[in-house]
């Protein structure tokens, strides 16, 4: 039966598209052209072939393609990031692990993002957020993106590994240069972004090792991500190796701040451009009395804010898509998906599907009102956090931090975009405004 299926699959055509130049394929256009997928979707439809980072790759767009990929995990597909990403994250990162090790580590780390853990993070998130908002109000005018990066990094360090990095700008700068090498060509010459990022990885691992040793010397009762990893035992009953601990923490600190910086800056940008939505968001805040500290109970009442945040992540998803490798040939919509090729599912383009989202280009939080709930019309049409067994493990942490930030910002501050800046988005590794989002900022 299986041979027959394979035979008939072999007769199917490959998806349309262009493999580009030898070796580098279409990688340069992919990295430099924000409309790479749009142009090819127009020409070829929702599935097309290309060649990225040295691998023939099939790009797939839409809810059905997402369902096909997420449900075939470990059977037809496995995780495979471009080589530069894989090397910089490290082999023992959750994002790189597969099979049963991936499952056990994921289960372990998920504990750091359970509702009880999240509730315990709220007071510290509120405190750090308030202190940054106050700092920005004192500055009056600022380039927000780098400030947001320092803020999200402080939150991640404090809550995931129990370390205070308030004045450690070097740590964030290392991460910034490291992430600049993530989606590049794997060329190890001293001046390439990849080589520079590799050097940063070494320095980051040294810093992370110090954090781990410090915690081992002074154990704390904290059940944060580091605490969970330190107490965990592997399949043979041994503690996790120091190399694994370092890779896991590097991934969490990276994923825990880079994506959030992008999400928060998109929120600030889109609300500054939509005064009527900003006004409605403030109105909701005014209706929620909060004399003391913001708590989970207050946050639950902010349902319009939930819709806004969801819409921000639909319109400008921080992560563009996810890579897989085909481990068993299969078929999709009449096309052959050959073993050994890469697959790339597309988040941003899925969110522009006009059959799901009315006026998809338009920023419209009402589309997530329970009476419309456009994303519910088809599973996997909203995939900001991916899906299936590799869905973002930090999703609830991200949503909580976004909500606390947005609520406190709306309640006490106003901001205005500085004229004349370039607001075009750089899309890789995460979406961000080209000039870093310059704003005039103050208390209300
Ligand atoms: C708005 C913020 C965030 C967005 C948009 C986002 C998006 C994503 C996406 C799309 C994936 C799946 C990639 C794939 O299919 O291969 C993913 C995976 C992951 N995310 Fe997030 N993420 C966010 C925040 C976070 C946070 C705060 C953390 C940790 C504190 C985190 C940790 C991870 C990890 C470890 C994985 C890999 C999971 C696995 O392979 O099992 N993310 N994220």
Tab-separated table of C-alpha atoms and ligand atoms in Angstrom:
chain	number	residue	atom	x	y	z
A	1	UNK	CA	0.000	0.000	0.000
A	2	UNK	CA	2.713	2.380	1.101
A	3	UNK	CA	4.801	1.702	-2.038
A	4	UNK	CA	1.748	2.334	-4.197
A	5	UNK	CA	1.094	5.649	-2.458
A	6	UNK	CA	4.735	6.616	-2.892
A	7	UNK	CA	4.634	5.686	-6.574
A	8	UNK	CA	1.560	7.819	-7.222
A	9	UNK	CA	3.072	10.652	-5.204
A	10	UNK	CA	6.154	10.544	-7.400
A	11	UNK	CA	3.966	11.222	-10.410
A	12	UNK	CA	2.533	14.370	-8.896
A	13	UNK	CA	3.989	17.718	-9.944
A	14	UNK	CA	6.086	19.836	-7.618
A	15	UNK	CA	4.485	23.162	-6.649
A	16	UNK	CA	5.147	26.015	-9.120
A	17	UNK	CA	7.933	28.483	-8.372
A	18	UNK	CA	11.568	29.248	-8.952
A	19	UNK	CA	14.586	27.724	-7.231
A	20	UNK	CA	16.733	30.763	-8.062
A	21	UNK	CA	20.528	30.735	-8.187
A	22	UNK	CA	22.677	27.700	-7.363
A	23	UNK	CA	23.326	27.324	-3.601
A	24	UNK	CA	21.926	30.660	-2.383
A	25	UNK	CA	18.675	30.185	-4.314
A	26	UNK	CA	16.352	33.113	-3.515
A	27	UNK	CA	17.743	33.743	-0.014
A	28	UNK	CA	18.879	37.308	-0.710
A	29	UNK	CA	15.409	38.366	-1.947
A	30	UNK	CA	13.786	36.557	0.977
A	31	UNK	CA	15.925	38.512	3.441
A	32	UNK	CA	15.740	41.892	1.735
A	33	UNK	CA	12.248	42.082	0.209
A	34	UNK	CA	9.348	42.418	2.686
A	35	UNK	CA	6.997	41.522	-0.186
A	36	UNK	CA	8.798	38.281	-1.060
A	37	UNK	CA	5.830	36.051	-0.188
A	38	UNK	CA	3.169	38.484	-1.512
A	39	UNK	CA	4.746	38.672	-4.964
A	40	UNK	CA	5.049	34.891	-5.255
A	41	UNK	CA	1.576	34.285	-3.865
A	42	UNK	CA	0.192	36.564	-6.619
A	43	UNK	CA	2.141	34.695	-9.280
A	44	UNK	CA	1.801	31.094	-8.097
A	45	UNK	CA	-0.959	30.887	-5.455
A	46	UNK	CA	-0.832	29.650	-1.863
A	47	UNK	CA	1.833	27.034	-2.365
A	48	UNK	CA	5.095	27.534	-4.246
A	49	UNK	CA	8.647	26.339	-4.301
A	50	UNK	CA	11.765	28.389	-3.750
A	51	UNK	CA	15.259	27.784	-2.363
A	52	UNK	CA	16.215	29.336	0.973
A	53	UNK	CA	19.374	29.033	3.084
A	54	UNK	CA	20.743	26.251	0.872
A	55	UNK	CA	17.587	24.070	0.898
A	56	UNK	CA	14.869	23.622	-1.689
A	57	UNK	CA	11.840	24.934	0.204
A	58	UNK	CA	8.075	24.853	-0.193
A	59	UNK	CA	6.287	27.894	1.151
A	60	UNK	CA	2.675	27.359	2.190
A	61	UNK	CA	0.034	29.950	3.005
A	62	UNK	CA	-3.350	29.613	4.697
A	63	UNK	CA	-5.307	27.836	7.401
A	64	UNK	CA	-5.430	24.474	5.586
A	65	UNK	CA	-1.695	24.448	4.999
A	66	UNK	CA	-1.112	25.260	8.670
A	67	UNK	CA	-3.364	22.424	9.761
A	68	UNK	CA	-1.542	20.053	7.366
A	69	UNK	CA	1.863	21.016	8.792
A	70	UNK	CA	0.914	21.092	12.477
A	71	UNK	CA	-0.881	17.756	12.317
A	72	UNK	CA	1.985	16.061	10.465
A	73	UNK	CA	4.580	16.982	13.115
A	74	UNK	CA	7.016	14.086	13.782
A	75	UNK	CA	5.287	11.950	11.155
A	76	UNK	CA	5.823	13.810	7.895
A	77	UNK	CA	7.709	16.824	9.242
A	78	UNK	CA	10.211	17.738	11.884
A	79	UNK	CA	11.639	21.025	13.070
A	80	UNK	CA	14.494	22.343	10.978
A	81	UNK	CA	15.576	25.942	11.210
A	82	UNK	CA	18.149	27.359	8.759
A	83	UNK	CA	21.694	26.400	9.797
A	84	UNK	CA	22.549	29.832	11.216
A	85	UNK	CA	19.497	29.737	13.530
A	86	UNK	CA	20.220	26.151	14.586
A	87	UNK	CA	23.872	26.890	15.436
A	88	UNK	CA	23.099	30.125	17.272
A	89	UNK	CA	20.295	28.607	19.350
A	90	UNK	CA	22.340	25.502	20.122
A	91	UNK	CA	21.474	21.802	19.861
A	92	UNK	CA	19.903	21.525	23.334
A	93	UNK	CA	17.460	24.403	22.862
A	94	UNK	CA	13.758	23.468	23.134
A	95	UNK	CA	13.312	24.948	19.653
A	96	UNK	CA	15.770	22.409	18.244
A	97	UNK	CA	14.912	19.297	20.254
A	98	UNK	CA	12.680	16.633	18.709
A	99	UNK	CA	10.767	13.485	19.702
A	100	UNK	CA	10.471	12.395	23.327
A	101	UNK	CA	13.176	14.758	24.666
A	102	UNK	CA	11.286	17.668	23.147
A	103	UNK	CA	8.074	16.463	24.753
A	104	UNK	CA	9.516	16.018	28.257
A	105	UNK	CA	11.361	19.345	28.226
A	106	UNK	CA	8.313	21.132	26.903
A	107	UNK	CA	6.146	19.651	29.645
A	108	UNK	CA	8.689	20.757	32.227
A	109	UNK	CA	9.029	24.314	30.936
A	110	UNK	CA	5.264	24.711	30.512
A	111	UNK	CA	5.022	24.710	34.310
A	112	UNK	CA	6.674	28.133	34.342
A	113	UNK	CA	3.717	29.429	32.288
A	114	UNK	CA	0.768	27.841	34.134
A	115	UNK	CA	-1.954	30.181	35.470
A	116	UNK	CA	-0.622	30.022	39.052
A	117	UNK	CA	2.919	30.906	37.966
A	118	UNK	CA	1.604	33.722	35.773
A	119	UNK	CA	-0.445	35.167	38.641
A	120	UNK	CA	2.717	35.222	40.766
A	121	UNK	CA	4.568	37.190	38.024
A	122	UNK	CA	1.946	39.961	37.842
A	123	UNK	CA	3.181	42.207	40.712
A	124	UNK	CA	6.784	42.227	39.430
A	125	UNK	CA	5.632	42.871	35.845
A	126	UNK	CA	3.513	45.796	37.054
A	127	UNK	CA	6.393	47.228	39.082
A	128	UNK	CA	8.967	47.007	36.260
A	129	UNK	CA	6.462	48.423	33.744
A	130	UNK	CA	5.622	51.390	35.980
A	131	UNK	CA	9.264	52.241	36.486
A	132	UNK	CA	9.971	52.219	32.726
A	133	UNK	CA	6.871	54.308	31.943
A	134	UNK	CA	7.981	56.864	34.501
A	135	UNK	CA	11.498	56.886	33.052
A	136	UNK	CA	10.155	57.512	29.523
A	137	UNK	CA	7.894	60.299	30.753
A	138	UNK	CA	10.940	61.959	32.298
A	139	UNK	CA	12.823	61.654	28.991
A	140	UNK	CA	9.985	63.378	27.074
A	141	UNK	CA	11.252	62.239	23.670
A	142	UNK	CA	12.762	58.863	22.873
A	143	UNK	CA	13.454	56.153	20.330
A	144	UNK	CA	11.121	53.563	21.763
A	145	UNK	CA	12.237	50.252	20.221
A	146	UNK	CA	15.611	49.975	22.031
A	147	UNK	CA	13.941	51.112	25.262
A	148	UNK	CA	11.211	48.482	24.851
A	149	UNK	CA	13.915	45.897	24.260
A	150	UNK	CA	15.636	46.777	27.545
A	151	UNK	CA	12.270	46.677	29.326
A	152	UNK	CA	11.170	43.267	27.990
A	153	UNK	CA	14.644	41.891	28.665
A	154	UNK	CA	14.518	43.082	32.290
A	155	UNK	CA	11.138	41.389	32.726
A	156	UNK	CA	12.375	38.127	31.151
A	157	UNK	CA	15.546	38.043	33.272
A	158	UNK	CA	13.732	38.854	36.492
A	159	UNK	CA	10.855	36.411	36.009
A	160	UNK	CA	12.424	33.545	34.072
A	161	UNK	CA	15.840	33.332	35.744
A	162	UNK	CA	15.511	35.559	38.831
A	163	UNK	CA	18.242	38.018	37.787
A	164	UNK	CA	18.158	41.791	37.913
A	165	UNK	CA	19.627	43.263	34.706
A	166	UNK	CA	18.304	46.821	35.057
A	167	UNK	CA	21.658	48.444	34.354
A	168	UNK	CA	23.278	45.687	32.330
A	169	UNK	CA	22.987	47.176	28.826
A	170	UNK	CA	25.863	44.997	27.635
A	171	UNK	CA	23.696	41.880	28.074
A	172	UNK	CA	20.940	43.262	25.782
A	173	UNK	CA	23.491	44.549	23.277
A	174	UNK	CA	24.969	41.048	23.040
A	175	UNK	CA	21.508	39.633	22.354
A	176	UNK	CA	20.884	42.278	19.709
A	177	UNK	CA	24.056	41.464	17.786
A	178	UNK	CA	23.450	37.736	18.272
A	179	UNK	CA	19.934	37.990	16.814
A	180	UNK	CA	21.319	39.957	13.846
A	181	UNK	CA	23.047	36.726	12.754
A	182	UNK	CA	20.012	34.471	13.021
A	183	UNK	CA	18.688	34.500	9.459
A	184	UNK	CA	21.820	35.093	7.416
A	185	UNK	CA	24.053	33.114	5.110
A	186	UNK	CA	26.178	30.604	6.988
A	187	UNK	CA	29.523	32.169	6.082
A	188	UNK	CA	32.164	32.121	8.816
A	189	UNK	CA	34.385	35.063	7.896
A	190	UNK	CA	35.327	37.619	10.561
A	191	UNK	CA	33.169	40.420	9.135
A	192	UNK	CA	29.978	38.436	8.532
A	193	UNK	CA	26.947	38.930	10.764
A	194	UNK	CA	26.957	35.204	11.456
A	195	UNK	CA	30.566	35.148	12.743
A	196	UNK	CA	29.918	38.177	14.935
A	197	UNK	CA	26.786	36.508	16.293
A	198	UNK	CA	28.755	33.338	17.059
A	199	UNK	CA	31.153	35.383	19.196
A	200	UNK	CA	28.165	36.911	21.003
A	201	UNK	CA	26.779	33.424	21.625
A	202	UNK	CA	29.976	32.495	23.472
A	203	UNK	CA	29.774	35.622	25.621
A	204	UNK	CA	26.068	35.109	26.280
A	205	UNK	CA	26.674	31.515	27.348
A	206	UNK	CA	29.381	32.689	29.764
A	207	UNK	CA	26.976	35.176	31.327
A	208	UNK	CA	24.223	32.561	31.516
A	209	UNK	CA	26.613	30.094	33.161
A	210	UNK	CA	27.334	32.697	35.852
A	211	UNK	CA	23.593	33.078	36.485
A	212	UNK	CA	23.215	29.295	36.758
A	213	UNK	CA	26.207	28.894	39.118
A	214	UNK	CA	24.956	31.747	41.284
A	215	UNK	CA	21.552	30.067	41.625
A	216	UNK	CA	23.175	26.715	42.399
A	217	UNK	CA	25.200	28.392	45.157
A	218	UNK	CA	22.188	30.182	46.586
A	219	UNK	CA	19.188	27.988	45.782
A	220	UNK	CA	15.890	29.819	45.912
A	221	UNK	CA	12.365	28.523	46.330
A	222	UNK	CA	11.434	30.236	43.045
A	223	UNK	CA	9.670	27.900	40.631
A	224	UNK	CA	10.747	30.045	37.679
A	225	UNK	CA	12.050	28.493	34.442
A	226	UNK	CA	15.607	28.261	35.788
A	227	UNK	CA	14.412	26.671	39.046
A	228	UNK	CA	12.417	24.068	37.113
A	229	UNK	CA	15.338	23.227	34.854
A	230	UNK	CA	17.746	22.926	37.794
A	231	UNK	CA	15.445	20.530	39.670
A	232	UNK	CA	14.627	18.432	36.604
A	233	UNK	CA	15.985	14.946	35.975
A	234	UNK	CA	16.544	13.455	32.540
A	235	UNK	CA	15.376	10.032	31.315
A	236	UNK	CA	18.152	8.303	33.314
A	237	UNK	CA	17.461	10.187	36.522
A	238	UNK	CA	20.414	12.584	36.061
A	239	UNK	CA	20.274	16.367	36.361
A	240	UNK	CA	20.318	18.233	33.049
A	241	UNK	CA	23.835	18.953	31.769
A	242	UNK	CA	25.234	22.454	32.084
A	243	UNK	CA	25.377	22.666	28.275
A	244	UNK	CA	21.674	21.910	28.014
A	245	UNK	CA	20.838	24.375	30.795
A	246	UNK	CA	22.743	27.107	28.964
A	247	UNK	CA	21.046	26.452	25.605
A	248	UNK	CA	17.596	26.303	27.180
A	249	UNK	CA	18.055	29.577	29.082
A	250	UNK	CA	19.521	31.298	26.025
A	251	UNK	CA	16.402	30.330	24.026
A	252	UNK	CA	13.984	31.418	26.743
A	253	UNK	CA	15.660	34.772	27.269
A	254	UNK	CA	15.770	35.393	23.531
A	255	UNK	CA	12.226	34.225	22.745
A	256	UNK	CA	11.004	35.862	25.939
A	257	UNK	CA	12.043	39.380	24.943
A	258	UNK	CA	12.671	39.756	21.196
A	259	UNK	CA	9.129	38.829	20.091
A	260	UNK	CA	7.549	40.892	22.864
A	261	UNK	CA	9.574	43.975	21.939
A	262	UNK	CA	8.195	43.681	18.437
A	263	UNK	CA	4.622	43.145	19.664
A	264	UNK	CA	4.693	46.114	22.051
A	265	UNK	CA	6.194	48.462	19.511
A	266	UNK	CA	3.483	47.457	16.999
A	267	UNK	CA	0.824	48.190	19.621
A	268	UNK	CA	2.285	51.665	20.243
A	269	UNK	CA	2.592	52.360	16.508
A	270	UNK	CA	-0.882	51.185	15.498
A	271	UNK	CA	-2.672	52.996	18.325
A	272	UNK	CA	-0.815	56.214	17.570
A	273	UNK	CA	-2.107	55.890	13.998
A	274	UNK	CA	-5.710	55.107	15.022
A	275	UNK	CA	-6.902	57.835	17.440
A	276	UNK	CA	-10.501	56.549	17.523
A	277	UNK	CA	-9.362	53.099	18.686
A	278	UNK	CA	-6.983	54.673	21.191
A	279	UNK	CA	-9.894	56.736	22.566
A	280	UNK	CA	-12.106	53.642	22.895
A	281	UNK	CA	-9.289	51.771	24.632
A	282	UNK	CA	-8.833	54.623	27.120
A	283	UNK	CA	-12.566	54.705	27.748
A	284	UNK	CA	-12.521	51.057	28.743
A	285	UNK	CA	-9.667	51.767	31.164
A	286	UNK	CA	-11.596	54.658	32.723
A	287	UNK	CA	-14.472	52.314	33.466
A	288	UNK	CA	-12.240	49.984	35.483
A	289	UNK	CA	-11.546	51.454	38.880
A	290	UNK	CA	-8.232	50.504	40.353
A	291	UNK	CA	-7.174	52.459	43.402
A	292	UNK	CA	-4.156	50.353	44.258
A	293	UNK	CA	-2.030	47.995	42.186
A	294	UNK	CA	-3.323	46.503	38.930
A	295	UNK	CA	-4.263	42.853	39.539
A	296	UNK	CA	-5.339	39.832	37.509
A	297	UNK	CA	-8.967	40.685	38.411
A	298	UNK	CA	-8.672	44.110	36.773
A	299	UNK	CA	-6.992	42.614	33.719
A	300	UNK	CA	-9.837	40.135	33.220
A	301	UNK	CA	-12.303	43.008	32.814
A	302	UNK	CA	-10.360	44.548	29.900
A	303	UNK	CA	-12.030	42.633	27.083
A	304	UNK	CA	-11.733	45.366	24.452
A	305	UNK	CA	-8.023	45.544	25.166
A	306	UNK	CA	-7.825	41.785	24.519
A	307	UNK	CA	-9.361	42.370	21.090
A	308	UNK	CA	-6.903	45.180	20.324
A	309	UNK	CA	-3.892	43.087	21.299
A	310	UNK	CA	-5.114	40.147	19.256
A	311	UNK	CA	-5.590	42.424	16.253
A	312	UNK	CA	-2.101	43.940	16.694
A	313	UNK	CA	-0.647	40.425	16.555
A	314	UNK	CA	-2.756	39.575	13.498
A	315	UNK	CA	-1.761	42.647	11.498
A	316	UNK	CA	1.925	42.664	12.459
A	317	UNK	CA	2.847	39.205	13.749
A	318	UNK	CA	6.305	39.361	15.364
A	319	UNK	CA	7.332	35.965	13.918
A	320	UNK	CA	6.873	35.594	10.154
A	321	UNK	CA	6.600	31.819	9.981
A	322	UNK	CA	8.120	28.493	10.923
A	323	UNK	CA	10.508	26.108	9.188
A	324	UNK	CA	10.186	22.331	8.998
A	325	UNK	CA	11.933	19.511	7.141
A	326	UNK	CA	9.954	16.892	5.233
A	327	UNK	CA	10.932	13.497	6.684
A	328	UNK	CA	8.391	11.518	4.690
A	329	UNK	CA	7.178	12.483	1.227
A	330	UNK	CA	3.515	13.412	1.103
A	331	UNK	CA	0.928	15.240	-0.961
A	332	UNK	CA	-0.848	18.555	-0.483
A	333	UNK	CA	-3.566	19.884	-2.824
A	334	UNK	CA	-2.302	17.760	-5.690
A	335	UNK	CA	1.356	18.689	-5.269
A	336	UNK	CA	4.283	16.493	-4.272
A	337	UNK	CA	6.002	17.470	-1.007
A	338	UNK	CA	9.292	15.608	-1.333
A	339	UNK	CA	11.312	14.130	1.508
A	340	UNK	CA	14.441	16.145	2.337
A	341	UNK	CA	12.922	19.512	1.314
A	342	UNK	CA	12.223	22.339	3.748
A	343	UNK	CA	8.763	23.723	4.441
A	344	UNK	CA	7.917	27.217	5.590
A	345	UNK	CA	4.452	28.046	6.908
A	346	UNK	CA	3.527	31.693	6.644
A	347	UNK	CA	1.917	33.558	9.538
A	348	UNK	CA	1.537	37.102	8.151
A	349	UNK	CA	0.026	35.983	4.838
A	350	UNK	CA	-2.368	33.567	6.600
A	351	UNK	CA	-3.664	36.579	8.537
A	352	UNK	CA	-4.386	38.468	5.309
A	353	UNK	CA	-6.847	35.873	3.978
A	354	UNK	CA	-9.879	37.896	2.850
A	355	UNK	CA	-12.145	34.828	3.069
A	356	UNK	CA	-11.539	34.818	6.842
A	357	UNK	CA	-10.794	38.456	7.698
A	358	UNK	CA	-13.066	41.151	6.224
A	359	UNK	CA	-10.952	44.061	4.887
A	360	UNK	CA	-7.930	42.144	6.090
A	361	UNK	CA	-5.572	45.102	5.613
A	362	UNK	CA	-7.634	47.201	7.987
A	363	UNK	CA	-6.735	47.405	11.710
A	364	UNK	CA	-10.105	46.526	13.238
A	365	UNK	CA	-10.230	45.070	16.782
A	366	UNK	CA	-13.997	44.610	16.439
A	367	UNK	CA	-13.368	41.581	14.224
A	368	UNK	CA	-12.534	39.696	17.430
A	369	UNK	CA	-15.705	40.754	19.220
A	370	UNK	CA	-17.448	37.498	20.311
A	371	UNK	CA	-20.336	38.264	17.917
A	372	UNK	CA	-17.956	38.333	14.922
A	373	UNK	CA	-14.981	36.184	16.068
A	374	UNK	CA	-13.687	36.000	12.501
A	375	UNK	CA	-10.760	33.756	13.378
A	376	UNK	CA	-13.130	31.067	14.658
A	377	UNK	CA	-14.583	30.423	11.199
A	378	UNK	CA	-11.684	28.095	10.357
A	379	UNK	CA	-9.123	26.403	12.620
A	380	UNK	CA	-5.512	27.589	12.215
A	381	UNK	CA	-6.454	30.873	10.532
A	382	UNK	CA	-4.930	32.776	13.489
A	383	UNK	CA	-1.407	31.467	14.050
A	384	UNK	CA	0.566	34.269	15.682
A	385	UNK	CA	1.878	31.727	18.176
A	386	UNK	CA	2.146	28.810	15.736
A	387	UNK	CA	0.154	25.669	16.489
A	388	UNK	CA	0.195	21.969	17.314
A	389	UNK	CA	2.893	20.411	19.456
A	390	UNK	CA	5.364	23.218	18.790
A	391	UNK	CA	2.978	26.054	19.577
A	392	UNK	CA	4.676	28.868	21.493
A	393	UNK	CA	5.336	27.664	25.024
A	394	UNK	CA	5.485	31.258	26.343
A	395	UNK	CA	2.199	32.388	24.761
A	396	UNK	CA	0.375	33.144	28.029
A	397	UNK	CA	3.414	34.929	29.472
A	398	UNK	CA	3.523	37.076	26.330
A	399	UNK	CA	-0.189	37.883	26.499
A	400	UNK	CA	0.057	38.814	30.163
A	401	UNK	CA	3.022	41.118	29.675
A	402	UNK	CA	1.419	42.801	26.660
A	403	UNK	CA	-1.774	43.407	28.599
A	404	UNK	CA	-0.074	44.840	31.676
A	405	UNK	CA	2.087	47.104	29.540
A	406	UNK	CA	-0.844	48.287	27.421
A	407	UNK	CA	-3.183	48.872	30.386
A	408	UNK	CA	-0.660	50.907	32.378
A	409	UNK	CA	0.358	52.892	29.308
A	410	UNK	CA	-3.251	53.721	28.422
A	411	UNK	CA	-4.154	54.637	31.996
A	412	UNK	CA	-1.416	57.166	32.612
A	413	UNK	CA	0.472	58.247	29.501
A	414	UNK	CA	0.213	59.682	26.012
A	415	UNK	CA	2.539	59.429	23.051
A	416	UNK	CA	2.836	60.911	19.598
A	417	UNK	CA	4.923	59.809	16.615
A	418	UNK	CA	7.758	62.165	15.699
A	419	UNK	CA	7.189	63.430	12.140
A	420	UNK	CA	9.512	62.528	9.275
A	421	UNK	CA	10.690	59.108	10.502
A	422	UNK	CA	10.693	55.917	8.453
A	423	UNK	CA	7.929	53.681	9.799
A	424	UNK	CA	8.428	50.891	7.238
A	425	UNK	CA	8.858	47.539	8.914
A	426	UNK	CA	11.950	45.366	8.872
A	427	UNK	CA	10.521	41.826	8.999
A	428	UNK	CA	13.489	39.601	9.919
A	429	UNK	CA	14.234	38.260	12.522
A	430	UNK	CA	11.152	39.977	14.042
A	431	UNK	CA	9.053	42.848	12.690
A	432	UNK	CA	10.223	46.292	13.801
A	433	UNK	CA	10.027	49.902	12.526
A	434	UNK	CA	13.106	50.894	10.533
A	435	UNK	CA	13.879	54.071	12.498
A	436	UNK	CA	13.161	52.482	15.890
A	437	UNK	CA	9.855	54.315	16.582
A	438	UNK	CA	10.640	57.852	17.683
A	439	UNK	CA	7.990	59.342	19.966
A	440	UNK	CA	7.171	62.287	22.172
A	441	UNK	CA	6.082	60.784	25.463
A	442	UNK	CA	4.495	62.166	28.623
A	443	UNK	CA	2.090	61.629	31.507
A	444	UNK	CA	-1.577	62.434	30.924
B	1	LIG	C1	4.209	38.000	21.218
B	1	LIG	C2	5.166	37.196	21.613
B	1	LIG	C3	5.500	35.868	20.979
B	1	LIG	C4	5.244	35.394	19.717
B	1	LIG	C5	4.514	36.096	18.590
B	1	LIG	C6	5.796	34.044	19.639
B	1	LIG	C7	5.698	33.229	18.523
B	1	LIG	C8	6.116	31.915	18.487
B	1	LIG	C9	5.889	31.010	17.391
B	1	LIG	C10	5.197	31.360	16.086
B	1	LIG	C11	6.417	29.804	17.725
B	1	LIG	C12	6.349	28.512	16.914
B	1	LIG	C13	7.473	28.384	15.917
B	1	LIG	C14	7.348	27.095	15.117
B	1	LIG	O1	6.258	26.731	14.665
B	1	LIG	O2	8.379	26.454	14.913
B	1	LIG	C15	7.015	29.954	19.034
B	1	LIG	C16	7.693	28.964	19.700
B	1	LIG	C17	8.341	29.165	20.907
B	1	LIG	N1	8.242	30.275	21.728
B	1	LIG	FE1	7.221	31.957	21.349
B	1	LIG	N2	6.376	33.757	20.835
B	1	LIG	C18	6.213	34.820	21.684
B	1	LIG	C19	6.640	34.908	22.991
B	1	LIG	C20	7.371	33.950	23.656
B	1	LIG	C21	7.799	34.033	25.025
B	1	LIG	C22	7.480	35.190	25.966
B	1	LIG	C23	8.541	32.905	25.274
B	1	LIG	C24	9.225	32.465	26.543
B	1	LIG	C25	9.208	33.094	27.661
B	1	LIG	C26	8.539	32.102	24.076
B	1	LIG	C27	9.179	30.899	23.909
B	1	LIG	C28	9.030	30.065	22.834
B	1	LIG	C29	9.695	28.768	22.715
B	1	LIG	C30	10.672	28.166	23.712
B	1	LIG	C31	9.254	28.196	21.507
B	1	LIG	C32	9.631	26.836	20.933
B	1	LIG	C33	8.557	25.831	21.329
B	1	LIG	C34	8.806	24.437	20.808
B	1	LIG	O3	9.525	24.265	19.797
B	1	LIG	O4	8.260	23.517	21.416
B	1	LIG	N3	7.824	32.771	23.113
B	1	LIG	N4	6.795	31.240	19.486
